[in-house]
CSV table of N, CA, C and O in Angstrom, one decimal:
chain,number,residue,atom,x,y,z
A,51,LYS,N,-11.7,-7.8,-12.7
A,51,LYS,CA,-11.1,-8.0,-11.1
A,51,LYS,C,-12.2,-6.7,-11.8
A,51,LYS,O,-11.0,-5.9,-12.0
A,52,ASP,N,-13.2,-6.0,-10.9
A,52,ASP,CA,-13.5,-5.0,-11.4
A,52,ASP,C,-13.5,-4.2,-9.6
A,52,ASP,O,-15.4,-4.2,-9.4
A,53,ILE,N,-12.6,-3.9,-9.7
A,53,ILE,CA,-13.1,-3.0,-8.2
A,53,ILE,C,-14.4,-1.8,-8.2
A,53,ILE,O,-14.9,-2.3,-6.5
A,54,ALA,N,-14.5,-1.2,-8.4
A,54,ALA,CA,-15.3,0.1,-8.8
A,54,ALA,C,-16.6,-0.6,-8.9
A,54,ALA,O,-18.1,-0.3,-8.3
A,55,GLU,N,-16.9,-2.3,-9.6
A,55,GLU,CA,-17.9,-2.3,-10.5
A,55,GLU,C,-19.1,-3.1,-8.4
A,55,GLU,O,-20.2,-3.1,-8.3
A,56,ALA,N,-18.1,-3.1,-8.0
A,56,ALA,CA,-18.2,-4.5,-6.8
A,56,ALA,C,-19.9,-3.1,-6.0
A,56,ALA,O,-18.8,-2.5,-5.6
A,57,LYS,N,-20.5,-3.8,-5.6
A,57,LYS,CA,-21.5,-2.6,-4.5
A,57,LYS,C,-20.6,-3.4,-2.8
A,57,LYS,O,-21.2,-2.2,-2.4
A,58,ASP,N,-21.0,-4.6,-2.8
A,58,ASP,CA,-20.4,-4.9,-1.2
A,58,ASP,C,-19.3,-4.0,-0.5
A,58,ASP,O,-18.0,-4.6,-1.9
A,59,PRO,N,-18.8,-4.1,0.1
A,59,PRO,CA,-17.4,-2.6,0.3
A,59,PRO,C,-16.9,-4.2,0.9
A,59,PRO,O,-15.4,-3.9,0.6
A,60,ARG,N,-17.1,-5.2,1.9
A,60,ARG,CA,-16.6,-6.5,1.7
A,60,ARG,C,-15.8,-6.6,0.7
A,60,ARG,O,-14.3,-7.0,0.9
A,61,LYS,N,-16.5,-7.2,-0.1
A,61,LYS,CA,-16.0,-7.5,-1.8
A,61,LYS,C,-15.0,-6.7,-2.5
A,61,LYS,O,-14.2,-7.2,-2.3
A,62,ARG,N,-15.1,-5.6,-1.9
A,62,ARG,CA,-14.3,-4.2,-2.7
A,62,ARG,C,-12.9,-4.6,-2.0
A,62,ARG,O,-11.8,-4.6,-1.9
A,63,LEU,N,-13.1,-4.3,-0.4
A,63,LEU,CA,-12.0,-4.8,0.5
A,63,LEU,C,-10.9,-6.2,0.0
A,63,LEU,O,-9.7,-6.5,0.2
A,64,GLU,N,-11.9,-7.0,-0.3
A,64,GLU,CA,-11.2,-8.5,-0.9
A,64,GLU,C,-10.1,-8.6,-2.0
A,64,GLU,O,-8.9,-8.3,-2.4
A,65,LEU,N,-11.2,-7.6,-3.1
A,65,LEU,CA,-9.7,-7.2,-4.4
A,65,LEU,C,-8.7,-6.2,-4.3
A,65,LEU,O,-7.8,-6.9,-4.7
A,66,ILE,N,-9.1,-5.4,-3.9
A,66,ILE,CA,-8.1,-3.9,-2.7
A,66,ILE,C,-7.2,-4.9,-2.6
A,66,ILE,O,-5.8,-4.9,-2.8
A,67,ARG,N,-7.4,-6.6,-0.7
A,67,ARG,CA,-6.5,-6.6,-1.2
A,67,ARG,C,-5.1,-7.2,-2.0
A,67,ARG,O,-3.8,-8.3,-1.6
A,68,GLU,N,-6.2,-8.6,-3.4
A,68,GLU,CA,-6.0,-9.5,-4.0
A,68,GLU,C,-5.0,-8.0,-5.1
A,68,GLU,O,-3.6,-8.5,-4.7
A,69,LEU,N,-4.9,-7.0,-5.1
A,69,LEU,CA,-4.2,-5.7,-5.8
A,69,LEU,C,-3.2,-5.6,-4.9
A,69,LEU,O,-2.1,-5.7,-5.8
A,70,ASP,N,-3.2,-5.2,-3.6
A,70,ASP,CA,-2.1,-5.4,-3.1
A,70,ASP,C,-1.0,-6.2,-2.9
A,70,ASP,O,0.0,-6.2,-3.8
A,71,THR,N,-1.4,-7.4,-2.8
A,71,THR,CA,-0.8,-8.4,-2.9
A,71,THR,C,0.0,-8.5,-4.5
A,71,THR,O,1.2,-8.7,-4.6
A,72,GLU,N,-0.8,-8.9,-5.9
A,72,GLU,CA,0.2,-8.4,-7.2
A,72,GLU,C,0.7,-7.2,-6.7
A,72,GLU,O,1.9,-7.7,-7.8
A,73,LEU,N,0.5,-6.1,-6.5
A,73,LEU,CA,1.2,-5.2,-7.2
A,73,LEU,C,2.6,-5.0,-5.5
A,73,LEU,O,3.4,-4.7,-6.9
A,74,THR,N,2.7,-6.0,-4.8
A,74,THR,CA,3.9,-6.0,-4.2
A,74,THR,C,4.4,-6.7,-4.9
A,74,THR,O,6.2,-6.5,-5.0
A,75,GLU,N,4.0,-7.9,-5.1
A,75,GLU,CA,4.7,-8.7,-6.3
A,75,GLU,C,5.7,-7.9,-7.4
A,75,GLU,O,6.8,-7.8,-8.1
A,76,VAL,N,5.1,-7.5,-8.3
A,76,VAL,CA,5.8,-6.8,-9.0
A,76,VAL,C,6.5,-5.3,-8.6
A,76,VAL,O,8.0,-5.2,-9.5
A,77,TYR,N,6.7,-5.0,-7.8
A,77,TYR,CA,7.0,-3.7,-7.2
A,77,TYR,C,8.3,-4.2,-6.3
A,77,TYR,O,9.3,-3.5,-6.0
A,78,MET,N,8.2,-5.5,-6.6
A,78,MET,CA,9.4,-6.1,-4.9
A,78,MET,C,8.9,-5.3,-3.8
A,78,MET,O,9.9,-4.7,-3.2
A,79,VAL,N,8.6,-5.2,-3.3
A,79,VAL,CA,8.6,-4.6,-2.1
A,79,VAL,C,7.5,-5.3,-0.9
A,79,VAL,O,7.0,-6.3,-1.1
A,80,ARG,N,7.4,-5.1,0.6
A,80,ARG,CA,6.9,-5.3,1.3
A,80,ARG,C,5.6,-5.6,1.6
A,80,ARG,O,5.1,-4.4,1.2
A,81,ILE,N,4.9,-6.4,1.8
A,81,ILE,CA,3.6,-6.0,1.5
A,81,ILE,C,2.8,-5.2,3.0
A,81,ILE,O,3.0,-5.7,3.3
A,82,PRO,N,2.2,-4.1,1.9
A,82,PRO,CA,1.9,-3.6,3.4
A,82,PRO,C,0.4,-4.1,4.1
A,82,PRO,O,-0.3,-4.7,3.2
A,83,VAL,N,-0.2,-4.1,5.5
A,83,VAL,CA,-0.9,-3.7,5.7
A,83,VAL,C,-2.5,-2.9,5.4
A,83,VAL,O,-1.9,-1.8,5.6
A,84,ILE,N,-3.5,-3.2,5.2
A,84,ILE,CA,-4.1,-2.4,4.6
A,84,ILE,C,-5.3,-2.4,6.1
A,84,ILE,O,-6.2,-3.9,6.6
A,85,THR,N,-5.7,-1.7,6.5
A,85,THR,CA,-6.7,-1.1,7.7
A,85,THR,C,-8.3,-0.2,7.5
A,85,THR,O,-7.6,0.8,6.4
A,86,CYS,N,-9.5,-1.1,7.1
A,86,CYS,CA,-10.2,-0.1,6.4
A,86,CYS,C,-11.7,0.3,7.1
A,86,CYS,O,-11.5,-0.6,8.4
A,87,GLY,N,-12.1,1.2,7.4
A,87,GLY,CA,-13.0,1.7,8.0
A,87,GLY,C,-12.4,2.7,9.8
A,87,GLY,O,-13.2,3.1,10.0
A,88,VAL,N,-11.3,3.9,9.0
A,88,VAL,CA,-10.9,3.7,9.7
A,88,VAL,C,-11.1,5.8,9.8
A,88,VAL,O,-11.9,5.6,8.3
A,89,ARG,N,-11.3,6.6,9.7
A,89,ARG,CA,-11.7,8.0,10.0
A,89,ARG,C,-11.3,8.9,8.5
A,89,ARG,O,-12.5,9.2,7.9
A,90,ASP,N,-9.8,8.7,8.6
A,90,ASP,CA,-8.9,9.4,6.8
A,90,ASP,C,-8.0,8.6,6.3
A,90,ASP,O,-7.3,7.3,7.2
A,91,ASN,N,-8.0,8.6,4.9
A,91,ASN,CA,-6.7,7.8,4.7
A,91,ASN,C,-5.3,8.3,4.2
A,91,ASN,O,-5.0,9.7,5.1
A,92,ASN,N,-4.6,7.2,4.8
A,92,ASN,CA,-3.2,7.6,5.2
A,92,ASN,C,-2.2,6.3,4.8
A,92,ASN,O,-2.7,5.4,5.0
A,93,TYR,N,-0.9,7.1,5.0
A,93,TYR,CA,-0.1,5.7,5.1
A,93,TYR,C,0.9,5.7,6.5
A,93,TYR,O,1.7,7.1,6.5
A,94,VAL,N,1.2,4.9,7.4
A,94,VAL,CA,1.9,5.2,8.3
A,94,VAL,C,3.3,4.2,8.0
A,94,VAL,O,3.4,3.0,8.2
A,95,LEU,N,4.2,5.1,8.0
A,95,LEU,CA,5.3,5.0,7.2
A,95,LEU,C,6.2,3.7,8.5
A,95,LEU,O,7.1,2.3,8.0
A,96,GLN,N,6.0,4.1,10.0
A,96,GLN,CA,6.8,3.2,10.9
A,96,GLN,C,5.9,1.9,10.4
A,96,GLN,O,6.8,0.8,11.2
A,97,THR,N,4.7,1.8,10.5
A,97,THR,CA,4.4,0.4,10.6
A,97,THR,C,4.6,0.0,9.3
A,97,THR,O,4.4,-1.2,8.8
A,98,LYS,N,4.2,0.7,8.2
A,98,LYS,CA,4.1,0.3,7.2
A,98,LYS,C,2.7,-0.5,6.9
A,98,LYS,O,1.8,-1.5,5.6
A,99,GLU,N,1.6,0.4,6.7
A,99,GLU,CA,0.5,0.2,7.2
A,99,GLU,C,-0.8,1.2,6.0
A,99,GLU,O,-0.2,2.7,6.5
A,100,ILE,N,-1.5,1.0,5.3
A,100,ILE,CA,-2.2,1.8,4.6
A,100,ILE,C,-3.9,1.5,5.3
A,100,ILE,O,-4.2,1.0,5.9
A,101,TYR,N,-3.7,3.3,5.8
A,101,TYR,CA,-5.5,3.5,6.6
A,101,TYR,C,-6.3,3.7,5.2
A,101,TYR,O,-6.1,4.3,4.0
A,102,LEU,N,-7.6,3.1,5.2
A,102,LEU,CA,-8.3,3.6,4.2
A,102,LEU,C,-9.7,4.1,5.1
A,102,LEU,O,-10.5,2.8,6.1
A,103,ALA,N,-10.5,5.0,4.5
A,103,ALA,CA,-11.8,5.2,5.3
A,103,ALA,C,-12.8,4.0,5.0
A,103,ALA,O,-13.3,3.7,5.5
A,104,ASP,N,-13.0,3.8,3.4
A,104,ASP,CA,-13.8,3.2,2.8
A,104,ASP,C,-12.7,2.4,1.5
A,104,ASP,O,-11.9,2.8,1.2
A,105,PRO,N,-13.1,1.0,1.4
A,105,PRO,CA,-12.5,0.1,0.8
A,105,PRO,C,-12.4,0.9,-1.3
A,105,PRO,O,-13.5,0.7,-2.5
A,106,ASP,N,-11.9,2.1,-1.1
A,106,ASP,CA,-11.5,2.7,-2.3
A,106,ASP,C,-10.9,2.4,-3.4
A,106,ASP,O,-9.1,2.6,-3.0
A,107,LEU,N,-10.4,1.8,-4.5
A,107,LEU,CA,-9.8,1.6,-5.3
A,107,LEU,C,-8.7,2.6,-5.7
A,107,LEU,O,-7.6,3.0,-5.5
A,108,GLU,N,-9.2,4.2,-5.8
A,108,GLU,CA,-8.2,4.9,-6.1
A,108,GLU,C,-7.7,5.7,-4.5
A,108,GLU,O,-6.3,6.1,-4.7
A,109,ALA,N,-8.5,6.2,-3.5
A,109,ALA,CA,-7.7,6.1,-2.1
A,109,ALA,C,-6.3,4.9,-2.1
A,109,ALA,O,-4.9,5.2,-1.5
A,110,PHE,N,-6.0,3.5,-2.4
A,110,PHE,CA,-6.1,2.4,-1.8
A,110,PHE,C,-4.7,2.4,-3.0
A,110,PHE,O,-3.3,2.6,-3.1
A,111,LEU,N,-4.3,3.2,-3.9
A,111,LEU,CA,-3.7,3.2,-5.0
A,111,LEU,C,-2.4,4.3,-4.7
A,111,LEU,O,-1.5,4.4,-4.9
A,112,HIS,N,-3.0,5.1,-4.2
A,112,HIS,CA,-2.6,6.9,-3.9
A,112,HIS,C,-1.9,6.6,-2.4
A,112,HIS,O,-0.7,6.7,-2.4
A,113,GLN,N,-2.5,5.3,-1.7
A,113,GLN,CA,-1.8,5.2,-0.4
A,113,GLN,C,-0.3,4.3,-0.6
A,113,GLN,O,0.4,4.2,-0.2
A,114,PHE,N,-0.5,3.7,-1.7
A,114,PHE,CA,0.0,2.0,-2.8
A,114,PHE,C,1.7,2.9,-3.0
A,114,PHE,O,3.1,2.4,-2.2
A,115,ARG,N,0.8,4.2,-3.3
A,115,ARG,CA,2.5,5.0,-4.3
A,115,ARG,C,3.1,5.5,-3.2
A,115,ARG,O,4.7,5.2,-3.3
A,116,HIS,N,2.7,6.2,-2.2
A,116,HIS,CA,3.7,6.4,-0.6
A,116,HIS,C,4.4,5.3,-0.8
A,116,HIS,O,5.7,5.5,0.1
A,117,HIS,N,3.6,3.7,-0.2
A,117,HIS,CA,4.2,2.7,0.3
A,117,HIS,C,5.5,2.3,-0.4
A,117,HIS,O,7.1,2.5,-0.2
A,118,VAL,N,5.7,2.8,-2.5
A,118,VAL,CA,6.2,2.2,-2.9
A,118,VAL,C,7.6,2.9,-2.8
A,118,VAL,O,8.6,2.8,-3.0
A,119,GLN,N,7.1,4.2,-2.7
A,119,GLN,CA,8.4,5.5,-2.4
A,119,GLN,C,9.1,5.7,-1.6
A,119,GLN,O,10.1,5.4,-1.2
A,120,ASN,N,8.3,4.9,-0.4
A,120,ASN,CA,8.9,4.6,1.1
A,120,ASN,C,9.7,3.4,1.1
A,120,ASN,O,11.4,3.9,1.6
A,121,GLU,N,9.9,2.5,0.2
A,121,GLU,CA,10.5,1.2,0.3
A,121,GLU,C,11.4,1.5,-0.4
A,121,GLU,O,12.5,0.9,-0.6
A,122,ALA,N,11.0,2.6,-1.7
A,122,ALA,CA,12.5,3.0,-2.7
A,122,ALA,C,13.3,3.4,-2.0
A,122,ALA,O,14.8,3.7,-1.6
A,123,ARG,N,13.3,4.0,-0.5
A,123,ARG,CA,14.2,5.5,-0.1
A,123,ARG,C,15.5,4.3,0.8
A,123,ARG,O,16.1,5.2,1.0
A,124,GLU,N,14.1,3.0,2.0
A,124,GLU,CA,14.8,2.7,2.3
A,124,GLU,C,15.6,2.3,1.5
A,124,GLU,O,17.1,1.8,2.4
A,125,GLN,N,15.5,1.3,0.6
A,125,GLN,CA,16.5,0.5,-0.3
A,125,GLN,C,17.6,1.5,-0.7
A,125,GLN,O,18.6,1.1,-0.3
A,126,ASN,N,17.5,3.0,-0.8
A,126,ASN,CA,18.7,3.5,-1.5
A,126,ASN,C,19.5,3.7,0.2
A,126,ASN,O,21.0,4.2,-0.2
A,127,ALA,N,19.1,4.1,1.2
A,127,ALA,CA,19.3,5.1,2.5
A,127,ALA,C,20.1,3.1,2.7
A,127,ALA,O,21.6,3.1,2.9
A,128,ILE,N,20.1,1.9,2.8
A,128,ILE,CA,21.2,0.9,2.5
A,128,ILE,C,22.1,1.1,1.6
A,128,ILE,O,23.1,0.9,2.2
A,129,GLU,N,21.3,1.2,0.2
A,129,GLU,CA,22.8,1.0,-0.3
A,129,GLU,C,23.6,1.9,-0.3
A,129,GLU,O,25.1,2.0,-0.4
A,130,VAL,N,23.4,3.4,-0.2
A,130,VAL,CA,24.3,4.6,1.0
A,130,VAL,C,25.5,3.9,2.1
A,130,VAL,O,26.2,4.2,1.3
A,131,ASN,N,24.4,3.6,2.8
A,131,ASN,CA,25.3,2.5,4.0
A,131,ASN,C,26.2,1.1,3.7
A,131,ASN,O,27.3,1.6,3.7
A,132,ASN,N,25.9,0.7,3.0
A,132,ASN,CA,26.7,-0.1,2.5
A,132,ASN,C,28.0,0.2,1.3
A,132,ASN,O,29.2,0.0,1.9
A,133,LEU,N,28.1,1.3,1.2
A,133,LEU,CA,29.1,1.6,0.4
A,133,LEU,C,29.9,2.6,1.2
A,133,LEU,O,31.4,2.6,1.0
A,134,LEU,N,29.8,3.7,2.0
A,134,LEU,CA,30.0,4.0,3.0
A,134,LEU,C,31.3,3.0,3.5
A,134,LEU,O,31.8,3.2,4.5
A,135,TYR,N,30.2,1.5,4.4
A,135,TYR,CA,31.3,1.1,5.1
A,135,TYR,C,31.5,-0.2,4.4
A,135,TYR,O,32.1,-1.0,3.6
């Protein structure tokens, strides 16, 4: 799978979504929704969504990193809460 070489934006998005599923399994986190064609790249913590202006691999990986970090913070908060109660 070479996302960078795919010319068609729909094909790149399809490949990014496949990668999203694979990374979710590797990192054992909830799968984030990917929305493409918005003004700015962004990650929304409350809804666990990744927004991409274009189906770009680098932008996706950057936003996925935010997702993994926030999932880890949530898990740590749950573990601390369980220790306290």
